[in-house]
Coordinates of C-alpha atoms and ligand atoms in Angstrom, one line a residue:
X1 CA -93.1 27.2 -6.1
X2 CA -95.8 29.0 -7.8
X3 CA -98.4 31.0 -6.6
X4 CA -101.7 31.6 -8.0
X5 CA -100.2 35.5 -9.5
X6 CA -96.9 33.9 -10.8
X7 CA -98.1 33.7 -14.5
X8 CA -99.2 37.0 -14.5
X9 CA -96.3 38.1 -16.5
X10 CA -96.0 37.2 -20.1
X11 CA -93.9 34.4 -20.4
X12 CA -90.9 34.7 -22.7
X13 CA -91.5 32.8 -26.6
X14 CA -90.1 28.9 -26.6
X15 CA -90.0 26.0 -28.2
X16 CA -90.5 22.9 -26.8
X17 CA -88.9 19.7 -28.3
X18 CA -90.0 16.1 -27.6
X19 CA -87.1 13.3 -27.9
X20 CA -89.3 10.2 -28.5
X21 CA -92.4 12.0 -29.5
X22 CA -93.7 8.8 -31.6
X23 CA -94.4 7.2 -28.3
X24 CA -97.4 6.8 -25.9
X25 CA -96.6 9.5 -23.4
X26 CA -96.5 12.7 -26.3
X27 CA -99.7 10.8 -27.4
X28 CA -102.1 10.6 -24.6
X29 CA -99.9 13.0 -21.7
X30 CA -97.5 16.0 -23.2
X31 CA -99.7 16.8 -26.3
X32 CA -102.9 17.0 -24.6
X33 CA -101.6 19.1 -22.0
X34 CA -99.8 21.5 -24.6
X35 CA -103.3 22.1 -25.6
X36 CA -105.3 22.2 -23.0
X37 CA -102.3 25.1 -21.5
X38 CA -103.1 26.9 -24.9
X39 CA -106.9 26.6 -24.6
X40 CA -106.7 28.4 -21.3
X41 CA -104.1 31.0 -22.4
X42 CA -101.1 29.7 -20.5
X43 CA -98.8 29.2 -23.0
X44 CA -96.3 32.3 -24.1
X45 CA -97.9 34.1 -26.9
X46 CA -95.4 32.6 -29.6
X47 CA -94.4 29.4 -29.2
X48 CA -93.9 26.0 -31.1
X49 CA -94.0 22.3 -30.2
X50 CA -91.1 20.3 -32.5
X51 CA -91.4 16.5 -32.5
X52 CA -88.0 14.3 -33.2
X53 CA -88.0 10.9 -33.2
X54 CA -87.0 7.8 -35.1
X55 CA -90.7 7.0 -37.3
X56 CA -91.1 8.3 -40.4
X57 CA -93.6 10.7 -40.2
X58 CA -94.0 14.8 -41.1
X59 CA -95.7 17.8 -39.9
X60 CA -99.0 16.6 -41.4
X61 CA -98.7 13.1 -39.9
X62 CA -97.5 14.4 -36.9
X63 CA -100.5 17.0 -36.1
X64 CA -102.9 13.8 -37.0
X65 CA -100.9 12.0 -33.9
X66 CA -102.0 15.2 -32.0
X67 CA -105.5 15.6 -32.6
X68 CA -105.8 12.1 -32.1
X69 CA -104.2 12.1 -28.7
X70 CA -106.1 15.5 -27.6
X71 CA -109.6 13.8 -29.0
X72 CA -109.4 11.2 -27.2
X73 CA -107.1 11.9 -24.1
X74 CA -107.5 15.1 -23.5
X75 CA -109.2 17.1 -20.0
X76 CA -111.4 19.2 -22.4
X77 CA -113.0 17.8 -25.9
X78 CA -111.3 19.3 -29.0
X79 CA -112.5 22.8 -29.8
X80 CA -113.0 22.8 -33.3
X81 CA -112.8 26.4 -33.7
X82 CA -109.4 26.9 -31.8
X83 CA -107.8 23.4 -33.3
X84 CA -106.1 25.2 -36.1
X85 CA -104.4 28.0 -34.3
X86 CA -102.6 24.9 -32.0
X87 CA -102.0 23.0 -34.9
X88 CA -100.1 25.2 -36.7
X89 CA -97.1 25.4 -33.9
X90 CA -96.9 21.9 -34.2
X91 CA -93.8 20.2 -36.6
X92 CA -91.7 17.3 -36.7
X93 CA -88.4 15.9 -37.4
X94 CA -87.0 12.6 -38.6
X95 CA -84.2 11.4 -37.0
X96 CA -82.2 8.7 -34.9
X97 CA -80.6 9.8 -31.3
X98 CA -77.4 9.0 -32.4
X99 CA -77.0 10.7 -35.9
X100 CA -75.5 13.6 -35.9
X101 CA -76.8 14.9 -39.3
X102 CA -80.5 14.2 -37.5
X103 CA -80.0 17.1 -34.8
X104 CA -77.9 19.5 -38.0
X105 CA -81.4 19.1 -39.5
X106 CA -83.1 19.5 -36.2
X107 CA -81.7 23.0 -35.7
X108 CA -82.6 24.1 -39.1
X109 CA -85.9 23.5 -38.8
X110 CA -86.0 25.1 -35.2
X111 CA -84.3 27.6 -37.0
X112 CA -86.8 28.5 -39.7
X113 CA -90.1 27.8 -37.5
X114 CA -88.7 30.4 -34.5
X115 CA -88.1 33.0 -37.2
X116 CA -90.9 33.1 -38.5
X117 CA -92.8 33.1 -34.7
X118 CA -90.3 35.2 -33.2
X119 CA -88.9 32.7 -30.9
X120 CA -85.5 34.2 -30.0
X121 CA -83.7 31.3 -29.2
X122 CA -85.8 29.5 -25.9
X123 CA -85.9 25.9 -26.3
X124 CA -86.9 22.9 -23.8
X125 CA -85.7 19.6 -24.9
X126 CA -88.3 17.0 -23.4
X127 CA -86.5 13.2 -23.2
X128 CA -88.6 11.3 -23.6
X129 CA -86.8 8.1 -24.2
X130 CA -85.5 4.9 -22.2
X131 CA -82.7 5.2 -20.0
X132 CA -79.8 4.2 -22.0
X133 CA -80.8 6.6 -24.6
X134 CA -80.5 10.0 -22.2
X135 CA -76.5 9.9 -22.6
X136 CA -76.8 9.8 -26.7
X137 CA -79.4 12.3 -26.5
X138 CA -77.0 15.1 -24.3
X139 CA -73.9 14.3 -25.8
X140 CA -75.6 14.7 -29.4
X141 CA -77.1 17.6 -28.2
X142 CA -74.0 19.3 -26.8
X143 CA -72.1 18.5 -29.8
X144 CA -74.6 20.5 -32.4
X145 CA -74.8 23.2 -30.2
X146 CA -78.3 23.2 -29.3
X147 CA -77.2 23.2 -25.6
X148 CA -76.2 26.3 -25.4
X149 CA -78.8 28.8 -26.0
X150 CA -77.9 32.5 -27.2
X151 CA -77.2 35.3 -24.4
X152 CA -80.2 36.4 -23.1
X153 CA -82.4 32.8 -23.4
X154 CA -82.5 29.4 -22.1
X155 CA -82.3 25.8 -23.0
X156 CA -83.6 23.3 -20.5
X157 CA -84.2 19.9 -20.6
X158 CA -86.4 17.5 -19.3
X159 CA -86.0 14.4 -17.9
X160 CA -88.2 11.3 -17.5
X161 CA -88.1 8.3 -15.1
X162 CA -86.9 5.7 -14.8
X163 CA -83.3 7.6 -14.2
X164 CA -81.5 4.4 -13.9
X165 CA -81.9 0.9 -12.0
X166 CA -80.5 2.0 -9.2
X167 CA -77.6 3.9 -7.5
X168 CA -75.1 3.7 -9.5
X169 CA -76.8 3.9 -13.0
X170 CA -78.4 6.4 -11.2
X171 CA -75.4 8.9 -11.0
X172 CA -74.1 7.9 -14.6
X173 CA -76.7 9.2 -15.7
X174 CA -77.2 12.5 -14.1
X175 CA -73.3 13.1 -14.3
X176 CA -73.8 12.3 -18.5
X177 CA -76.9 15.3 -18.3
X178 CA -74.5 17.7 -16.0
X179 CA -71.9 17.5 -18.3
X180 CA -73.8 19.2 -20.5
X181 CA -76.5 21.3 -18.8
X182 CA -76.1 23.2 -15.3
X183 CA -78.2 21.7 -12.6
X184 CA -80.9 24.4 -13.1
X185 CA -81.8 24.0 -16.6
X186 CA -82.6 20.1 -15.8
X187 CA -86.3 19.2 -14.5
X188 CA -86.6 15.9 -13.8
X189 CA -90.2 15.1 -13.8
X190 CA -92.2 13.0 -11.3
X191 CA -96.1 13.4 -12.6
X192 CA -97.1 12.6 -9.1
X193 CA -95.9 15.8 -8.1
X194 CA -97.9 17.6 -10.6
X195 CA -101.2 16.1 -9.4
X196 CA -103.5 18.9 -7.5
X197 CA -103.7 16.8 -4.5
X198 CA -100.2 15.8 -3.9
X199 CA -99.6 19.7 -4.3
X200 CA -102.0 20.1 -1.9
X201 CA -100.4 18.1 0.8
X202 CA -98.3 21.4 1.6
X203 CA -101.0 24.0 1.6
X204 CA -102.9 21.1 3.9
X205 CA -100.0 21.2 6.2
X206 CA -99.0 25.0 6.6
X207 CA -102.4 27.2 5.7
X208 CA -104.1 25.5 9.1
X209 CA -103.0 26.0 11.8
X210 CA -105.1 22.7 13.7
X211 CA -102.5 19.6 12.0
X212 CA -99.6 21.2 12.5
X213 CA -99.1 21.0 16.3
X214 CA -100.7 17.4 16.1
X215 CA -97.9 16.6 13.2
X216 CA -95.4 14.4 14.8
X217 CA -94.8 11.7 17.2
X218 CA -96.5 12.9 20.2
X219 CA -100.1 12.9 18.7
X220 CA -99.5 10.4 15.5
X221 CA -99.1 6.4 15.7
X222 CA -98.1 5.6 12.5
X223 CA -98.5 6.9 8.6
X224 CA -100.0 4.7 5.7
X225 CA -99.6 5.6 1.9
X226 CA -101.1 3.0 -0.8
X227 CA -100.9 3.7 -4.4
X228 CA -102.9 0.8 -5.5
X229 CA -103.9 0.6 -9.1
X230 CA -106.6 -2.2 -10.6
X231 CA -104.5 -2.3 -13.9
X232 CA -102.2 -5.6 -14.8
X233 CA -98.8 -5.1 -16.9
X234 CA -100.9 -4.0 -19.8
X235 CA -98.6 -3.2 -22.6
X236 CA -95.4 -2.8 -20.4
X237 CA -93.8 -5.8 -19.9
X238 CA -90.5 -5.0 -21.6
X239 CA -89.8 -2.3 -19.0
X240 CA -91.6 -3.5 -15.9
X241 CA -89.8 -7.0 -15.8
X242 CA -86.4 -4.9 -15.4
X243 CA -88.5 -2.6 -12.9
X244 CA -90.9 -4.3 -10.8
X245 CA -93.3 -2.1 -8.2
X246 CA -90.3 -0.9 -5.7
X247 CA -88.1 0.8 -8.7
X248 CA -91.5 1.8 -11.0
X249 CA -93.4 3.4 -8.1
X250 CA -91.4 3.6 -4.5
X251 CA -87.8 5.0 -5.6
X252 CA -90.6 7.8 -7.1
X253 CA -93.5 8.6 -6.3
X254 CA -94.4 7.0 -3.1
X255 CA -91.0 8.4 -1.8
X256 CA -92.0 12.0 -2.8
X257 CA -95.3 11.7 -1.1
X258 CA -93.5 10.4 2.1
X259 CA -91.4 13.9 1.6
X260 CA -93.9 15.9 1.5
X261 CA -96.0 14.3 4.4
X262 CA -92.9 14.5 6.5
X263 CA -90.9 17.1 5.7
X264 CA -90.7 20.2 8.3
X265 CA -91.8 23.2 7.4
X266 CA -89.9 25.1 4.7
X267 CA -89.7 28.7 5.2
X268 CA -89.9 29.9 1.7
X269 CA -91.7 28.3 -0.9
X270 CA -88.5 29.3 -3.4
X271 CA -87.9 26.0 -4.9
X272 CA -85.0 25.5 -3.6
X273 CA -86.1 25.6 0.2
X274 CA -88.9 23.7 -0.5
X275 CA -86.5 20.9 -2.1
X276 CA -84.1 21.2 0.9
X277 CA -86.6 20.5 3.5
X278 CA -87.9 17.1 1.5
X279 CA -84.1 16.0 1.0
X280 CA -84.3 16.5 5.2
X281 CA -86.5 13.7 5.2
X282 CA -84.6 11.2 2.8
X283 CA -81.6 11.7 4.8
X284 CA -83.4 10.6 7.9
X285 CA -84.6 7.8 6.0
X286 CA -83.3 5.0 8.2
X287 CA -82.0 2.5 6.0
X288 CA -83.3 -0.9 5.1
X289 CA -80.3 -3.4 4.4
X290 CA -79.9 -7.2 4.8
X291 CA -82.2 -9.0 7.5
X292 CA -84.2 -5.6 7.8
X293 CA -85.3 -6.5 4.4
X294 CA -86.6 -9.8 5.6
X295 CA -88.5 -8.5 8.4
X296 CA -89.7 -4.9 6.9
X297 CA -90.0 -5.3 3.4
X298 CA -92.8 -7.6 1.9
X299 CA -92.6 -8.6 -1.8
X300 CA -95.1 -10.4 -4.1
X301 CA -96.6 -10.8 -7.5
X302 CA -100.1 -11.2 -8.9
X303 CA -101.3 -14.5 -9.6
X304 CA -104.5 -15.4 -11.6
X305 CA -107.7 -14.3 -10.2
X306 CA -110.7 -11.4 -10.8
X307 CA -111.0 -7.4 -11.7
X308 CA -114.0 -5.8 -12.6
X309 CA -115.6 -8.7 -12.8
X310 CA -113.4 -10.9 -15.4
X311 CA -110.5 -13.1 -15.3
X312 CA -107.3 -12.0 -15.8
X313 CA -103.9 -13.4 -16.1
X314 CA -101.4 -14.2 -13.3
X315 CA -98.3 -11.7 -14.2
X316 CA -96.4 -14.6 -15.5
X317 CA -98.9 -15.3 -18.3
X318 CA -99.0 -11.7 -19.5
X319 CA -97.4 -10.7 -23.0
X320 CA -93.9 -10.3 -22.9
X321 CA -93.3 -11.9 -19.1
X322 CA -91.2 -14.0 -18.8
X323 CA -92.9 -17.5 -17.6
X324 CA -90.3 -18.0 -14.7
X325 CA -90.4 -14.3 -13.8
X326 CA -89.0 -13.1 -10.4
X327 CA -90.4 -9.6 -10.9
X328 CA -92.6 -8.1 -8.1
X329 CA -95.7 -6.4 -8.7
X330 CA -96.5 -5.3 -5.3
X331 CA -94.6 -4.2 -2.1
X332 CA -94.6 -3.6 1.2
X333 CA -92.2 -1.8 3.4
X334 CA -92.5 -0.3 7.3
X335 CA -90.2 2.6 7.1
X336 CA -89.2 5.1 9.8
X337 CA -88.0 8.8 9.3
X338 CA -85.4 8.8 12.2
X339 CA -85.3 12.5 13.7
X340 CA -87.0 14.3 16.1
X341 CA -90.3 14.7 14.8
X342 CA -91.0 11.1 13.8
X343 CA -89.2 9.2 16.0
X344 CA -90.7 5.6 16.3
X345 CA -93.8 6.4 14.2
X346 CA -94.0 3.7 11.7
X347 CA -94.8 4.5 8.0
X348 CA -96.6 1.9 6.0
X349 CA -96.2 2.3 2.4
X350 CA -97.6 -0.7 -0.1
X351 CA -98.0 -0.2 -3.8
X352 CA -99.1 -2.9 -6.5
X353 CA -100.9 -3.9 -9.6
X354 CA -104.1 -5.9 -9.9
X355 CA -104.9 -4.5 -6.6
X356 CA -109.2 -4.5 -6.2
X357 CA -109.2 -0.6 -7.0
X358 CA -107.0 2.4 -8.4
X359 CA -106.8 4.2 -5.1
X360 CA -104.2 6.0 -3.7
X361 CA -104.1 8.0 -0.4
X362 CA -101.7 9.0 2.7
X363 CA -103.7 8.2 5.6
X364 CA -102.3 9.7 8.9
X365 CA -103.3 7.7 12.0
X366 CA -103.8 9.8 15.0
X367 CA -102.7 7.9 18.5
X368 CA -105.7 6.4 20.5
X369 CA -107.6 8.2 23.7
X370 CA -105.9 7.1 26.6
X371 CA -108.0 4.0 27.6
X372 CA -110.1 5.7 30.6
X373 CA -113.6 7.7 30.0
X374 CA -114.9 6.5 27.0
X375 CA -112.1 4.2 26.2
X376 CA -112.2 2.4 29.5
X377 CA -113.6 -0.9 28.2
X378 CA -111.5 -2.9 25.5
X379 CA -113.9 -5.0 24.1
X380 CA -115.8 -1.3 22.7
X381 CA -112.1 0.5 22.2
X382 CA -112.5 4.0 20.8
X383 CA -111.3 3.9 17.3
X384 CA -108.5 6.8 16.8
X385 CA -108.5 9.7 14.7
X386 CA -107.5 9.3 10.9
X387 CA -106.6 11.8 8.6
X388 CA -106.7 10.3 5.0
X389 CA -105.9 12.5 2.2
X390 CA -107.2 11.2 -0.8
X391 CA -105.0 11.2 -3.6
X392 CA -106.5 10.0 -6.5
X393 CA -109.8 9.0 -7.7
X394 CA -112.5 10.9 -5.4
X395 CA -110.1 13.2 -4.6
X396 CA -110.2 14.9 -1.8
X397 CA -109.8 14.1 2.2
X398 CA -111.6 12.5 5.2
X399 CA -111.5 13.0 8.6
X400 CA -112.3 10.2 11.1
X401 CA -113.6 11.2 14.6
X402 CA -115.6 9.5 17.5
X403 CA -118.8 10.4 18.1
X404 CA -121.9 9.4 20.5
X405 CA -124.3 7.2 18.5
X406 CA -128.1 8.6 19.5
X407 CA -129.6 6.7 21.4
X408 CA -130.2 5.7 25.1
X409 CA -126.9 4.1 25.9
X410 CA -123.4 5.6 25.2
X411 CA -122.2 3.8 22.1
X412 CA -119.5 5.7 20.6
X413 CA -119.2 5.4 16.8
X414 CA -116.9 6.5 13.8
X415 CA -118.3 9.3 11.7
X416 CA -116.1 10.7 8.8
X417 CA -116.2 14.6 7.8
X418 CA -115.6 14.5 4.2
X419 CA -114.3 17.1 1.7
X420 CA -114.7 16.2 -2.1
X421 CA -112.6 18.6 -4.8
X422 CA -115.3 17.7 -7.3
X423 CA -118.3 18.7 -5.2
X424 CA -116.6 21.8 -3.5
X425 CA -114.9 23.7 -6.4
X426 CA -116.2 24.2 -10.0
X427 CA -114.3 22.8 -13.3
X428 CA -111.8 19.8 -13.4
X429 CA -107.9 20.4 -12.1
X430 CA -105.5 20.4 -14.6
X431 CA -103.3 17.3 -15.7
X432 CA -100.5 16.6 -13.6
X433 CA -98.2 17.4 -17.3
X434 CA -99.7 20.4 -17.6
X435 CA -98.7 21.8 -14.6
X436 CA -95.6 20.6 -14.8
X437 CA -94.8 21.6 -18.3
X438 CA -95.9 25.0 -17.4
X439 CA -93.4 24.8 -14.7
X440 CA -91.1 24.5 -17.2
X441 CA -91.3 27.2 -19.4
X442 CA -91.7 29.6 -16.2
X443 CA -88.6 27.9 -15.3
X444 CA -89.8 27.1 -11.3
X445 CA -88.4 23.3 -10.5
X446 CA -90.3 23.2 -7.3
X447 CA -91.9 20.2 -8.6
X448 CA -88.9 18.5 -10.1
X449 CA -86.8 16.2 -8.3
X450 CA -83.5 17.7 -7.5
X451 CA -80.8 15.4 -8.3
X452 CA -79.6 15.1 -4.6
X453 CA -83.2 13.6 -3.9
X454 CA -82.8 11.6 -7.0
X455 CA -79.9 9.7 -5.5
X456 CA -81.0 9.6 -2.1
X457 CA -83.9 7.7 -3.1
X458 CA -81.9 5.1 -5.0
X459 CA -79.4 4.8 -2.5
X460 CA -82.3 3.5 0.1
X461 CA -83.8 1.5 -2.6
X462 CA -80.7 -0.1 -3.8
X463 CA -80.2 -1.2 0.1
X464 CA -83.5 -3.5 -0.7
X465 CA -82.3 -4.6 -3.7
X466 CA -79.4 -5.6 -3.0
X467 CA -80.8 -7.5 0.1
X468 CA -83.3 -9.1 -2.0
X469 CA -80.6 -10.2 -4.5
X470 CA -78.2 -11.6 -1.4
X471 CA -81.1 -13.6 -0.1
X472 CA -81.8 -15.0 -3.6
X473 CA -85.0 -13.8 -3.0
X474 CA -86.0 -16.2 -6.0
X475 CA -89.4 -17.1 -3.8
X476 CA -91.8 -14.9 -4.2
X477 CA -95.0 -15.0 -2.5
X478 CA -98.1 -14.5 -5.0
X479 CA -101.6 -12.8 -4.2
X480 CA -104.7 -13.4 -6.6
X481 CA -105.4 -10.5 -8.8
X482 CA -108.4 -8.6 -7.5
X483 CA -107.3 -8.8 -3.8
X484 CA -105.1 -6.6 -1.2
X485 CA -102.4 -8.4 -1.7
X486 CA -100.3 -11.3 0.5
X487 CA -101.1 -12.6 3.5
X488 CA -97.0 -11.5 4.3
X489 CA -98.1 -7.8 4.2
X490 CA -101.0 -7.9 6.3
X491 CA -98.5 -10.3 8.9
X492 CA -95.9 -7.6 8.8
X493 CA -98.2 -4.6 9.9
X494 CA -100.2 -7.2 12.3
X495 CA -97.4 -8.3 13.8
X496 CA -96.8 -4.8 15.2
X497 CA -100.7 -4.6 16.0
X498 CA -102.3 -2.9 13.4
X499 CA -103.9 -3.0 10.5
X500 CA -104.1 -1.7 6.6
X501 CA -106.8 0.5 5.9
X502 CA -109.5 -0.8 4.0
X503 CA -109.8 1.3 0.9
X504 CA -113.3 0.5 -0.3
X505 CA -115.2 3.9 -1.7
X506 CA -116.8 3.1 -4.9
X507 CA -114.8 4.9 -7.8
X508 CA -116.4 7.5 -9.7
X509 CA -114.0 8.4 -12.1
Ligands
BG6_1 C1 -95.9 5.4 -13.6 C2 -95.6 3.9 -13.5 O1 -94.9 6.2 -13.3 O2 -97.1 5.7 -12.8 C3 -96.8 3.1 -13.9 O3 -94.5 3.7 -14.4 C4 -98.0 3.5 -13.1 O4 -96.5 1.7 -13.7 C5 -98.2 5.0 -13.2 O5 -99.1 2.8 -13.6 C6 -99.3 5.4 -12.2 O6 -99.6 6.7 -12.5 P1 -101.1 7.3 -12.1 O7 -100.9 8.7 -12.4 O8 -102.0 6.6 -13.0 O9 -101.3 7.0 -10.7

């Protein structure tokens, strides 16, 4: 993992090639990060970004797609001055996935452009594409030789989610990328890991000593993470009707943030270790199959109601949904981490669209006072300790404690001891894609998903499918848009006497 001095060394020259780089993501994530790296002098001295898709478009056309993507998605605003110096390593290529005469011309032009910069044969092939196209891609790859960089340099690619539907697809698809590149030329990204705050999670954990000892069963009654976002579909609907919340955001993202909030302590931050210790926790996973399902994982999907202050759609009556569509949009799921640490502490993940708020945090739920002193009297229980590490927006993290309201009488009252990023340091944090393509070139996968962790998280996944598609789960329960979603999820957590957090700070980003 990388340490504040690990860029101190100039990095070696590259070029970075983007498979799909008409599409949104080069647009408004991995060319807006390729500048912002370059505005703050991260990037190797020579290097040279090569865009190959299908659309017929050419250096000229393709640097236009740039500076509109850096103007208006960008961290920082477009310098004017420095524009032309990163607009000048940008190029394109025309070409399907499957032609081989497409990648013949490819490697010319990578040819001729890392000549003339010096580039002595470093090249990261970003794929960004769907699924299905990752095999053409590889094999096509492979086959011009691009694969297989000259003695001395690298060629690494990159690979974007969704990596399959599930298991099996799952494996097919890393066994097509292994039979052409070697395990550690192959960063799979998950952008969550990339965000400050998830990274954070770790330095949380082991640069205090005060959580630590207080980490585990003994002191913690149970774990809640919410990614909740306001958004609807939007444009998605071709992919998310084959996805749905549990493959989009659990198999993912939620599951990393469960790693990294459970894992023990690693005892090297080489990225292997680190990657080691989080596949601890997904083997301890315990598994959710058949009636499980029923009783521990809650489905639904929004239904017509209010955001921001308008109407909006049920899911079913957005653009490209089908009008009978099964597909769920939020979930629920108690999970336990079966070992000796977390034994019997409950984790309560939930995720959805159309939720009130984008809000994401892990919130660790300290066990109650025993119920004598202060707690004696149940109608005025003492409310227990929460740790809730906010993840996105208002990042930062709250600490919940008990405190003597002033006064006459004892009355003991909730006060929360808050720590805002934005307030405390200076300057914004970087995208999550820029860390992570800056990872990349350094060649540290900390922050990539290994593809043991990959399949782990599939295999527990595909155990709910596969118990929703037994039960013919073809009932789904529906919550309005603009609320916390179904009465089934709060049933489920009540049902073991507790409650989901109430998420409510205004936004402010
Ligand atoms: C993506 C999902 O991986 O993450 C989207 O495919 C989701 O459906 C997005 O909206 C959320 O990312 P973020 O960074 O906005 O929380």
């Amino acid at each position: 993992m990388n340490t504040v001095d690990d860029h101190s060394q100039p990095l070696a020259p590259c070029t970075i090639v983007i498979f799909g780089a008409a599409g949104d993501l080069t647009r408004r994530k991995l060319l807006p990060a390729l500048y912002n790296l370059a505005l703050d002098g991260l990037l190797p001295e020579s290097f040279a970004v090569m865009g190959f898709a299908r659309r017929d478009l050419d250096d000229d056309a393709f640097r236009t797609v740039a500076r509109d993507g850096v103007e208006k998605y960008s961290r920082r605003p477009l310098d004017e001055a420095r524009w032309p110096d990163f607009e000048r390593n940008i190029f394109y290529t025309r070409g399907s996935f499957d032609d081989a005469s497409a990648y013949a011309e490819l490697e010319r032009r990578l040819e001729a452009v890392e000549r003339e910069r010096g580039i002595r044969g470093n090249r990261i092939f970003y794929l960004s594409v769907p699924p299905s196209a990752i095999e053409t891609c590889v094999q096509q790859l492979d086959a011009a030789g691009l694969a297989d960089p000259p003695p001395g340099s690298y060629a690494r690619v990159i690979v974007e989610k969704p990596i399959g539907r599930d298991l099996e697809s799952a494996r097919r698809i890393n066994d097509q990328v292994a039979a052409v590149f070697d395990e550690e030329d192959v960063f799979r990204i998950d952008h969550y890991l990339g965000k400050e705050t998830v990274q954070s999670i770790l330095v949380l954990r082991f640069s205090n000593s005060i959580f630590e000892p207080l980490w585990n069963q003994k002191y913690i009654d149970h774990v809640q993470i919410t990614v909740s976002e306001e958004e609807g579909v939007g444009t998605r609907a071709g992919y998310y009707e084959e996805a749905g919340a549990l493959r989009d955001m659990v198999q993912n993202h939620i599951l990393q943030l469960l790693c990294l909030t459970a894992m023990e302590p690693p005892w090297s931050l080489d990225a292997e270790v680190v990657r080691d210790h989080k596949m601890g926790v997904l083997n301890c996973l315990r598994p959710l199959r058949g009636e499980d399902v029923a009783l521990h994982v809650v489905r639904a999907q929004y239904g017509p109601g209010r955001t921001g202050g308008d109407e909006v759609p049920g899911y079913r009556r957005e653009d490209r949904v089908r009008p009978e569509s099964t597909t769920e949009t939020y979930v629920a799921i108690q999970a336990y981490v079966d070992n000796w640490r977390w034994s019997g502490v409950p984790f309560y993940i939930r995720t959805g669209k159309r939720l009130p708020r984008r809000a994401s945090e892990i919130a660790i739920q300290f066990k109650d006072v025993p119920p004598i002193l202060f707690n004696a009297d149940p109608k005025r229980a003492v409310q227990g300790n929460v740790l809730a590490l906010r993840i996105q927006p208002n990042e930062g993290l709250t600490l919940q404690v008990a405190t003597k309201k002033p006064g006459p009488r004892v009355v003991i009252s909730p006060v929360e001891m808050d720590f805002d990023y934005g307030s405390s340091f200076e300057g914004q944090s970087p995208e999550a894609y820029e860390r992570l393509l800056l990872d990349v070139v350094v060649g540290d996968a900390s922050l990539f998903m290994r593809r043991d962790a990959v399949e782990a998280s599939w295999e527990w996944v595909t155990g709910i499918l596969e118990a929703w598609q037994e039960s013919g789960a073809r009932w789904l329960p529906e919550y309005a848009a603009g609320t916390w979603g179904p009465v089934e999820a709060d049933k489920m957590i009540e049902a073991e006497g507790r409650r989901w957090r109430a998420l409510c700070e205004p936004e402010s980003d």
